[in-house]
Amino acid sequence: MKTKKSAGNVLLGNEAMAWGIIEGGATVVASYPGTPSSEIMGAVNGIKSEHGLTIHTEWSVNEKVAFEVALTNSYLGRRSAVMMKQVGLNVALDPLMSSAYTGVEGGFVLIAADDPGPYSSQTEQDSRYLASFAKIPVFDPSSPREAKEMVKRAFDLSEQFEIPVMVRPTTWVCHARQGVPLGRIEGGDGAPTFKKDPQRWAATPRFRYILHKELNRKVREIATKNNPEPVFTPQGAELAVIASGVPYAYAYDVIKAMGQEKRVALYKVDLPYPMGPKIDDLVQNHLQTLILEEPYSVIELQIRCREKVRGRLDLTIPSEGELTPDNVAKAIATILGQEVREIGEPPAGGRKPSLCPGCPHRAAFWALKKALPKGIYPSDIGCYTLGLNLKAVDTCLCMGASINQAAGLYQSFRQAGAEIPPIVATVGDSTFFHAGVPALINSVHQGACFVLLILDNGTVAMTGGQPTPASNGPGKRMEIEKLTEGCGVDFIRVVDPYDVPLLIQLLKEADQYAREEERGVAVIIARHPCLIYGGRDEKREEGEIIIGEECDSCGVCTKRFECPALQEGPQGTPVIVRALCVNCGVCLYVCPQVAIERR
Amino acid sequence: MDLQMVIVGLGGEGIIFMTRVLVEGFYRSGHPVISTETHGMAMRGGSVTSQIKIGDYQSPLIRYGEAGMLLGTSVVEAQRNRPFLREGGTLFMNTDQQGDYCVDATKIAHGLGNPRGGNLVLLGYVLAHLAPAISLEPFLEVVKGLSPERFLSGNVKALQEGWRVALKADKKRRKGKGIRRHG
Ligand code: SF4
Ligand code: SF4
């Protein structure tokens, strides 16, 4: 059911942060989608159109681009925000490090959303580390309401110290719901003014040294005022828990549920970096201190004397995975010498993730396995990583790596004089724009020979269907055909992956071009709109899909093709789940007995 | 009020809609509330769990053995998630089976001419067990606010009917074991 917008002020954490950005008066907001941060930009755009605001918002081509576009508005004395997921910040690390030195004129807030667990990322890295690495302050909200307030505080702090400021929410802030009071939408900043100052904005190494000194001064000053806030302060507490972010919320609930707020002191850290001197006093004044933070140890490492400190470093808390109310309760109970309530395993079962019924990626992977079964298949980040289930994905490193890894495979085999296997990189359209273009240029220029299968579904599907540079926008639409041609590719074919036989034939031709004839990179663009975010109204052929009598229950369609609409029936014969089947007809090409037909 | 509740079911069943109705309704009733949903990655039809905490809570996650109420839109999911319930907690199920706190919400919704209203019948049924600490009005307001025009009156009726059915069942039970109150 399509629902209307919120009736009250109950907001998702990501929506709350969007309000923080708007109320904070940002005039330029940029982002690249990534779980769990993606809904922030959607909400900013929603508020923008609902209230007729004129702020510039953009889904940029990648995080580095988003960062630099937004940052520059803050060079001009105006407020700006940029949002991304934690691994997205790796892509934007270059401008992050440098902008800490140059500083800003207008408030600049970087929201980097972490994914402890991880639930949908290649690492569970801690963005607060990157804040401390860059020497910029970082807020660590524990709830949606606080996340909104911290975004606004971050703008103020950024402006006061002319320094970029990070806000680092985690999944259970981004995706929690809570009543959040809304404030006034401010008018936004005045006209941009660029104060020419080459020693700052274009500093040479000698001046960079001076900027670094200045940065250190700012950080020291922020640290002096940054001390843990007391929450429970019982007299003579033996244990002090110092926590930030969602682990603070767990600690609060758990200590109360245990009835220990008269015995255990609780302190809350809003700004885990840079920590002030008071935390060392707290540690000295208690028999034991437990530090709760995630996913890594940032507060803990800033404590000078850690003899009495427990946390992730001494493995009181496991040093990987997310914190939970359970392991927080266990740690506190253990330290207090109390009985630990054994908790069951999380509920097993549930279905394993799978591409949607009728997903064009499944058709493309099926064709790939048929055409070049002996191939090596480097792949990339997106829904199509689930091509793993079809055994058509061999590697998944980070955004855009598929193309470089295909080149790496080729160079390695060629250098060794070994027989080169078919190499087929698969990459989604948005990932191709994000980091694939320089990779393709490099591959072509270095003479690598492989097949590049671009899975073009016209959207950033995994994160909720955000637009790509090929979508309609204020400027020109990019065309992947022209782009690959511009990168120097001579073999470019476009095909609808639903036409499985044609795609199989093209893949073989492409492999011949790349491998046997060694003529370079062959590109196939498999273009079909995403079923969820683009193809809903698509016209389908008439007639229902049925399983005929020829079926010998081989299981190819249910296990290897694994369309969720094809499920194993009682005797191992497949049944079609009508509620899920979208009538795409791709399974017609899959059954070796040709038992699946359209009637 | 102090209550932790878990709703379980499958993607596409409207669990998120139910969660929003509850959270916004409690919020409007003046109760502090925080919630969250978990679901599988890029998957339709996978398991969905939503957790709602009403009272002086800071985190949205519920530990095993602490939920006062577990709501299942299907029996399988409800059984699988039973460990969430605390001792004496109540499992509410939408099912055609007989049993305490079982309600055939789907059938009732069909009877109302709103086949998609089963979840709201279940919600009304559950909320009635929290009376008199809460009244249905704020929840009705939220349903009105969140429902698209063409489902509006059907949804309102579904919520009211669930509430009514529960009160009736409660009367019957009262004769036997006495009422069980929550919250
Ligand atoms: S037509 Fe076949 S492949 Fe397509 S959704 Fe239905 S069962 Fe799956
Ligand atoms: S692939 Fe064909 S023969 Fe094999 S189980 Fe499916 S329908 Fe039956």
CSV table of C-alpha atoms in Angstrom, one decimal, chain A residues 152-493:
chain,number,residue,atom,x,y,z
A,152,LYS,CA,22.7,21.5,13.8
A,153,ARG,CA,25.3,21.6,16.5
A,154,ALA,CA,27.8,20.4,13.9
A,155,PHE,CA,27.1,23.3,11.6
A,156,ASP,CA,27.7,25.7,14.5
A,157,LEU,CA,30.9,24.0,15.6
A,158,SER,CA,32.1,23.9,12.0
A,159,GLU,CA,31.5,27.6,11.6
A,160,GLN,CA,33.0,28.6,15.0
A,161,PHE,CA,36.3,26.7,14.3
A,162,GLU,CA,36.2,26.9,10.5
A,163,ILE,CA,36.6,23.2,10.4
A,164,PRO,CA,34.7,20.4,8.6
A,165,VAL,CA,32.6,18.4,11.2
A,166,MET,CA,31.5,14.8,10.9
A,167,VAL,CA,28.2,13.4,12.1
A,168,ARG,CA,28.5,9.6,12.3
A,169,PRO,CA,25.1,7.8,12.7
A,170,THR,CA,24.9,4.0,12.6
A,171,THR,CA,22.1,1.7,11.3
A,172,TRP,CA,20.0,1.8,14.4
A,173,VAL,CA,19.9,5.6,14.3
A,174,CYS,CA,19.4,5.9,10.6
A,175,HIS,CA,16.6,3.3,10.6
A,176,ALA,CA,15.0,4.0,14.0
A,177,ARG,CA,11.8,6.0,14.3
A,178,GLN,CA,11.0,8.5,17.0
A,179,GLY,CA,9.0,11.6,17.7
A,180,VAL,CA,11.2,14.5,16.7
A,181,PRO,CA,10.3,18.1,17.4
A,182,LEU,CA,10.7,20.3,14.3
A,183,GLY,CA,12.0,23.8,14.4
A,184,ARG,CA,11.9,26.7,12.0
A,185,ILE,CA,13.3,26.6,8.5
A,186,GLU,CA,15.8,29.3,8.3
A,187,GLY,CA,16.3,31.5,5.3
A,188,GLY,CA,19.7,30.1,4.3
A,189,ASP,CA,22.9,32.0,3.9
A,190,GLY,CA,23.5,35.2,1.9
A,191,ALA,CA,25.3,35.6,-1.3
A,192,PRO,CA,28.5,33.5,-1.8
A,193,THR,CA,31.7,35.5,-1.4
A,194,PHE,CA,35.0,34.0,-2.5
A,195,LYS,CA,37.8,35.6,-0.5
A,196,LYS,CA,40.9,35.0,-2.5
A,197,ASP,CA,43.5,33.5,-0.2
A,198,PRO,CA,45.9,31.3,-2.1
A,199,GLN,CA,47.9,30.5,1.0
A,200,ARG,CA,44.8,28.8,2.3
A,201,TRP,CA,42.8,27.6,-0.7
A,202,ALA,CA,45.7,26.7,-2.9
A,203,ALA,CA,48.4,26.2,-0.2
A,204,THR,CA,51.8,24.9,-1.3
A,205,PRO,CA,53.5,22.4,1.1
A,206,ARG,CA,55.2,25.2,3.0
A,207,PHE,CA,51.9,26.8,3.8
A,208,ARG,CA,50.3,23.4,4.4
A,209,TYR,CA,52.6,23.1,7.4
A,210,ILE,CA,51.2,26.3,8.8
A,211,LEU,CA,47.7,25.1,8.1
A,212,HIS,CA,48.4,21.9,9.9
A,213,LYS,CA,49.6,23.8,12.9
A,214,GLU,CA,46.4,25.8,12.8
A,215,LEU,CA,44.4,22.6,12.6
A,216,ASN,CA,46.2,21.2,15.7
A,217,ARG,CA,45.3,24.3,17.6
A,218,LYS,CA,41.6,24.0,16.7
A,219,VAL,CA,41.5,20.4,17.7
A,220,ARG,CA,43.2,21.1,21.0
A,221,GLU,CA,40.8,23.8,21.8
A,222,ILE,CA,37.7,21.7,20.9
A,223,ALA,CA,39.1,18.9,23.0
A,224,THR,CA,39.5,21.0,26.2
A,225,LYS,CA,35.8,21.6,26.3
A,226,ASN,CA,34.8,18.0,25.3
A,227,ASN,CA,34.1,15.9,28.3
A,228,PRO,CA,31.7,13.0,29.0
A,229,GLU,CA,28.3,14.0,30.2
A,230,PRO,CA,27.1,12.5,33.5
A,231,VAL,CA,23.9,10.5,33.2
A,232,PHE,CA,23.8,8.2,36.3
A,233,THR,CA,26.2,9.3,39.0
A,234,PRO,CA,25.7,7.2,42.1
A,235,GLN,CA,27.9,7.9,45.1
A,236,GLY,CA,30.9,5.6,45.3
A,237,ALA,CA,30.2,3.7,42.1
A,238,GLU,CA,32.8,1.1,41.4
A,239,LEU,CA,32.0,0.8,37.7
A,240,ALA,CA,31.8,3.7,35.3
A,241,VAL,CA,30.3,3.0,31.9
A,242,ILE,CA,31.4,5.6,29.3
A,243,ALA,CA,29.5,5.2,26.0
A,244,SER,CA,28.7,7.0,22.8
A,245,GLY,CA,26.2,6.5,20.0
A,246,VAL,CA,23.7,3.6,20.0
A,247,PRO,CA,25.8,1.6,22.6
A,248,TYR,CA,25.0,4.5,25.0
A,249,ALA,CA,21.3,3.8,24.4
A,250,TYR,CA,21.8,0.1,25.1
A,251,ALA,CA,23.7,0.9,28.2
A,252,TYR,CA,21.0,3.2,29.5
A,253,ASP,CA,18.2,0.7,28.9
A,254,VAL,CA,20.3,-2.3,30.2
A,255,ILE,CA,21.5,-0.6,33.4
A,256,LYS,CA,17.9,0.5,34.1
A,257,ALA,CA,16.5,-3.0,33.3
A,258,MET,CA,19.1,-4.5,35.7
A,259,GLY,CA,18.1,-2.0,38.4
A,260,GLN,CA,21.7,-0.9,38.6
A,261,GLU,CA,21.5,2.8,38.2
A,262,LYS,CA,22.3,3.2,41.9
A,263,ARG,CA,25.5,1.2,41.5
A,264,VAL,CA,26.8,1.9,38.1
A,265,ALA,CA,27.8,5.3,36.8
A,266,LEU,CA,27.0,6.1,33.2
A,267,TYR,CA,28.6,8.8,31.2
A,268,LYS,CA,27.6,9.8,27.6
A,269,VAL,CA,30.1,11.0,25.0
A,270,ASP,CA,28.6,13.2,22.2
A,271,LEU,CA,31.9,13.9,20.5
A,272,PRO,CA,34.1,10.8,20.5
A,273,TYR,CA,37.0,12.7,18.9
A,274,PRO,CA,38.7,14.8,20.1
A,275,MET,CA,38.3,13.8,23.7
A,276,GLY,CA,39.1,16.2,26.5
A,277,PRO,CA,41.2,15.6,29.7
A,278,LYS,CA,38.3,14.7,32.0
A,279,ILE,CA,37.9,11.2,30.7
A,280,ASP,CA,41.3,10.3,32.3
A,281,ASP,CA,40.1,11.6,35.6
A,282,LEU,CA,36.9,9.4,35.4
A,283,VAL,CA,39.0,6.4,34.7
A,284,GLN,CA,41.2,7.2,37.7
A,285,ASN,CA,38.3,7.8,40.0
A,286,HIS,CA,36.6,4.4,39.5
A,287,LEU,CA,37.8,0.9,40.2
A,288,GLN,CA,36.8,-0.1,36.7
A,289,THR,CA,35.7,1.6,33.5
A,290,LEU,CA,33.8,0.0,30.7
A,291,ILE,CA,33.9,1.8,27.3
A,292,LEU,CA,31.0,1.1,24.9
A,293,GLU,CA,31.3,2.3,21.4
A,294,GLU,CA,31.2,0.8,17.9
A,295,PRO,CA,32.3,-0.5,15.6
A,296,TYR,CA,36.0,0.1,16.6
A,297,SER,CA,37.7,1.7,19.6
A,298,VAL,CA,38.1,5.4,19.2
A,299,ILE,CA,37.4,6.7,22.7
A,300,GLU,CA,39.2,3.8,24.3
A,301,LEU,CA,42.4,4.6,22.4
A,302,GLN,CA,42.4,8.2,23.6
A,303,ILE,CA,42.5,7.2,27.2
A,304,ARG,CA,46.1,7.6,28.4
A,305,CYS,CA,46.2,4.9,31.1
A,306,ARG,CA,44.2,1.9,30.1
A,307,GLU,CA,45.0,-0.5,33.0
A,308,LYS,CA,41.6,-0.3,34.6
A,309,VAL,CA,39.7,0.1,31.3
A,310,ARG,CA,37.6,-2.6,29.8
A,311,GLY,CA,36.1,-2.6,26.3
A,312,ARG,CA,36.8,-3.9,22.9
A,313,LEU,CA,40.6,-3.8,23.2
A,314,ASP,CA,40.7,-6.3,26.1
A,315,LEU,CA,37.9,-8.3,24.5
A,316,THR,CA,35.4,-7.7,27.3
A,317,ILE,CA,33.3,-6.8,24.3
A,318,PRO,CA,34.1,-8.8,21.1
A,319,SER,CA,36.3,-6.8,18.8
A,320,GLU,CA,34.2,-7.4,15.7
A,321,GLY,CA,30.5,-7.3,15.0
A,322,GLU,CA,27.9,-4.8,16.3
A,323,LEU,CA,27.2,-4.3,19.9
A,324,THR,CA,23.8,-5.4,21.0
A,325,PRO,CA,21.7,-4.9,24.2
A,326,ASP,CA,22.7,-8.5,24.9
A,327,ASN,CA,26.4,-8.3,24.8
A,328,VAL,CA,26.3,-4.9,26.6
A,329,ALA,CA,24.2,-6.6,29.4
A,330,LYS,CA,26.6,-9.5,29.5
A,331,ALA,CA,29.7,-7.3,29.8
A,332,ILE,CA,28.1,-5.2,32.6
A,333,ALA,CA,26.9,-8.3,34.5
A,334,THR,CA,30.3,-10.0,34.2
A,335,ILE,CA,32.1,-7.0,35.6
A,336,LEU,CA,29.6,-6.7,38.5
A,337,GLY,CA,30.0,-10.5,39.1
A,338,GLN,CA,26.4,-11.1,38.5
A,339,GLU,CA,24.8,-14.1,36.9
A,340,VAL,CA,24.6,-13.7,33.1
A,341,ARG,CA,21.2,-14.5,31.6
A,342,GLU,CA,21.8,-16.9,28.7
A,343,ILE,CA,20.1,-15.7,25.6
A,344,GLY,CA,19.0,-17.9,22.7
A,345,GLU,CA,20.4,-17.7,19.2
A,346,PRO,CA,18.8,-15.1,16.9
A,347,PRO,CA,15.9,-16.8,15.0
A,348,ALA,CA,17.3,-18.9,12.3
A,349,GLY,CA,15.6,-19.4,8.9
A,350,GLY,CA,14.1,-16.7,6.9
A,351,ARG,CA,14.8,-16.7,3.2
A,352,LYS,CA,18.3,-16.0,1.9
A,353,PRO,CA,18.5,-12.9,-0.2
A,354,SER,CA,17.9,-13.4,-3.9
A,355,LEU,CA,17.5,-11.3,-7.0
A,356,CYS,CA,13.8,-10.3,-7.5
A,357,PRO,CA,11.6,-12.5,-9.7
A,358,GLY,CA,12.0,-11.3,-13.2
A,359,CYS,CA,15.2,-9.3,-12.4
A,360,PRO,CA,17.1,-8.6,-15.6
A,361,HIS,CA,20.4,-9.4,-13.8
A,362,ARG,CA,19.3,-13.0,-13.3
A,363,ALA,CA,18.7,-13.4,-17.1
A,364,ALA,CA,22.1,-11.8,-17.8
A,365,PHE,CA,24.0,-14.1,-15.4
A,366,TRP,CA,22.2,-17.1,-16.7
A,367,ALA,CA,23.3,-16.2,-20.3
A,368,LEU,CA,26.8,-15.6,-19.0
A,369,LYS,CA,27.1,-19.0,-17.4
A,370,LYS,CA,25.7,-20.6,-20.6
A,371,ALA,CA,27.9,-18.7,-23.0
A,372,LEU,CA,31.3,-18.9,-21.2
A,373,PRO,CA,31.0,-21.5,-18.4
A,374,LYS,CA,34.8,-21.7,-18.0
A,375,GLY,CA,35.2,-18.0,-17.4
A,376,ILE,CA,36.4,-16.0,-14.4
A,377,TYR,CA,33.8,-13.4,-13.4
A,378,PRO,CA,35.0,-10.4,-11.4
A,379,SER,CA,32.0,-8.4,-10.3
A,380,ASP,CA,31.1,-5.4,-8.3
A,381,ILE,CA,28.8,-3.7,-5.7
A,382,GLY,CA,25.1,-3.7,-6.3
A,383,CYS,CA,22.0,-5.9,-6.3
A,384,TYR,CA,23.9,-8.0,-8.9
A,385,THR,CA,26.4,-9.1,-6.3
A,386,LEU,CA,23.6,-11.6,-5.7
A,387,GLY,CA,24.7,-13.2,-9.0
A,388,LEU,CA,26.8,-15.2,-6.4
A,389,ASN,CA,23.8,-17.4,-6.1
A,390,LEU,CA,24.0,-18.3,-9.8
A,391,LYS,CA,27.8,-18.8,-9.4
A,392,ALA,CA,28.4,-16.0,-11.8
A,393,VAL,CA,30.2,-13.7,-9.4
A,394,ASP,CA,33.8,-14.6,-8.4
A,395,THR,CA,35.0,-11.4,-6.8
A,396,CYS,CA,33.5,-8.4,-5.2
A,397,LEU,CA,36.1,-6.0,-3.8
A,398,CYS,CA,34.8,-2.4,-3.9
A,399,MET,CA,33.1,0.1,-6.2
A,400,GLY,CA,34.4,-0.2,-9.8
A,401,ALA,CA,37.0,-2.8,-9.0
A,402,SER,CA,35.5,-5.4,-11.4
A,403,ILE,CA,37.0,-3.7,-14.4
A,404,ASN,CA,40.4,-3.3,-12.9
A,405,GLN,CA,40.3,-6.9,-11.6
A,406,ALA,CA,39.4,-8.1,-15.1
A,407,ALA,CA,42.5,-6.2,-16.4
A,408,GLY,CA,44.6,-7.6,-13.5
A,409,LEU,CA,43.5,-11.1,-14.5
A,410,TYR,CA,44.4,-10.5,-18.1
A,411,GLN,CA,47.8,-9.0,-17.3
A,412,SER,CA,48.7,-11.8,-14.9
A,413,PHE,CA,47.8,-14.6,-17.3
A,414,ARG,CA,49.4,-12.8,-20.2
A,415,GLN,CA,52.6,-12.0,-18.4
A,416,ALA,CA,52.9,-15.7,-17.3
A,417,GLY,CA,52.4,-16.8,-20.9
A,418,ALA,CA,49.6,-19.0,-19.6
A,419,GLU,CA,46.4,-19.7,-21.5
A,420,ILE,CA,44.0,-16.9,-20.8
A,421,PRO,CA,40.5,-18.0,-19.7
A,422,PRO,CA,37.4,-16.1,-20.7
A,423,ILE,CA,37.3,-13.0,-18.4
A,424,VAL,CA,34.0,-11.3,-18.0
A,425,ALA,CA,33.6,-8.3,-15.7
A,426,THR,CA,30.0,-7.5,-14.6
A,427,VAL,CA,29.3,-4.0,-13.4
A,428,GLY,CA,26.0,-2.0,-12.8
A,429,ASP,CA,25.3,1.2,-14.6
A,430,SER,CA,25.6,3.4,-11.5
A,431,THR,CA,28.8,1.7,-10.3
A,432,PHE,CA,30.2,2.1,-13.8
A,433,PHE,CA,29.6,5.9,-13.6
A,434,HIS,CA,30.9,6.0,-10.0
A,435,ALA,CA,34.3,4.4,-10.4
A,436,GLY,CA,34.3,2.3,-13.6
A,437,VAL,CA,35.1,5.0,-16.1
A,438,PRO,CA,38.7,5.7,-15.1
A,439,ALA,CA,39.1,1.9,-14.8
A,440,LEU,CA,37.9,1.4,-18.4
A,441,ILE,CA,40.2,4.1,-19.7
A,442,ASN,CA,43.1,2.4,-18.0
A,443,SER,CA,42.2,-1.0,-19.3
A,444,VAL,CA,41.9,0.2,-22.9
A,445,HIS,CA,45.1,2.2,-22.7
A,446,GLN,CA,47.1,-0.6,-21.1
A,447,GLY,CA,45.9,-3.0,-23.8
A,448,ALA,CA,43.9,-5.4,-21.6
A,449,CYS,CA,41.6,-7.8,-23.3
A,450,PHE,CA,38.4,-8.9,-21.7
A,451,VAL,CA,34.6,-8.7,-21.9
A,452,LEU,CA,32.8,-6.0,-19.9
A,453,LEU,CA,29.2,-6.7,-19.3
A,454,ILE,CA,27.4,-3.6,-18.1
A,455,LEU,CA,24.2,-4.4,-16.3
A,456,ASP,CA,22.2,-1.3,-17.1
A,457,ASN,CA,18.9,-1.2,-15.2
A,458,GLY,CA,18.7,2.6,-15.2
A,459,THR,CA,18.8,3.2,-11.5
A,460,VAL,CA,20.7,2.6,-8.2
A,461,ALA,CA,18.5,-0.2,-7.2
A,462,MET,CA,20.0,-1.7,-4.1
A,463,THR,CA,19.7,1.6,-2.2
A,464,GLY,CA,16.2,2.4,-3.2
A,465,GLY,CA,16.2,3.5,-6.9
A,466,GLN,CA,18.1,6.7,-6.9
A,467,PRO,CA,18.9,8.3,-10.3
A,468,THR,CA,22.1,7.9,-12.2
A,469,PRO,CA,23.8,10.3,-14.7
A,470,ALA,CA,21.8,8.5,-17.4
A,471,SER,CA,18.6,9.6,-15.8
A,472,ASN,CA,16.8,12.9,-16.5
A,473,GLY,CA,18.4,15.8,-14.7
A,474,PRO,CA,18.9,19.5,-14.9
A,475,GLY,CA,21.7,18.9,-17.4
A,476,LYS,CA,22.5,16.5,-20.2
A,477,ARG,CA,21.9,12.7,-19.8
A,478,MET,CA,25.0,10.6,-20.2
A,479,GLU,CA,24.9,7.7,-22.6
A,480,ILE,CA,26.8,4.6,-21.7
A,481,GLU,CA,27.4,3.8,-25.4
A,482,LYS,CA,29.0,7.1,-26.1
A,483,LEU,CA,30.9,7.0,-22.8
A,484,THR,CA,32.5,3.6,-23.5
A,485,GLU,CA,33.2,4.7,-27.1
A,486,GLY,CA,34.9,7.8,-25.7
A,487,CYS,CA,37.0,5.6,-23.5
A,488,GLY,CA,38.3,4.0,-26.7
A,489,VAL,CA,36.3,0.8,-26.9
A,490,ASP,CA,35.5,-0.4,-30.4
A,491,PHE,CA,33.3,-3.4,-29.7
A,492,ILE,CA,30.0,-2.1,-28.2
A,493,ARG,CA,26.7,-4.0,-28.3
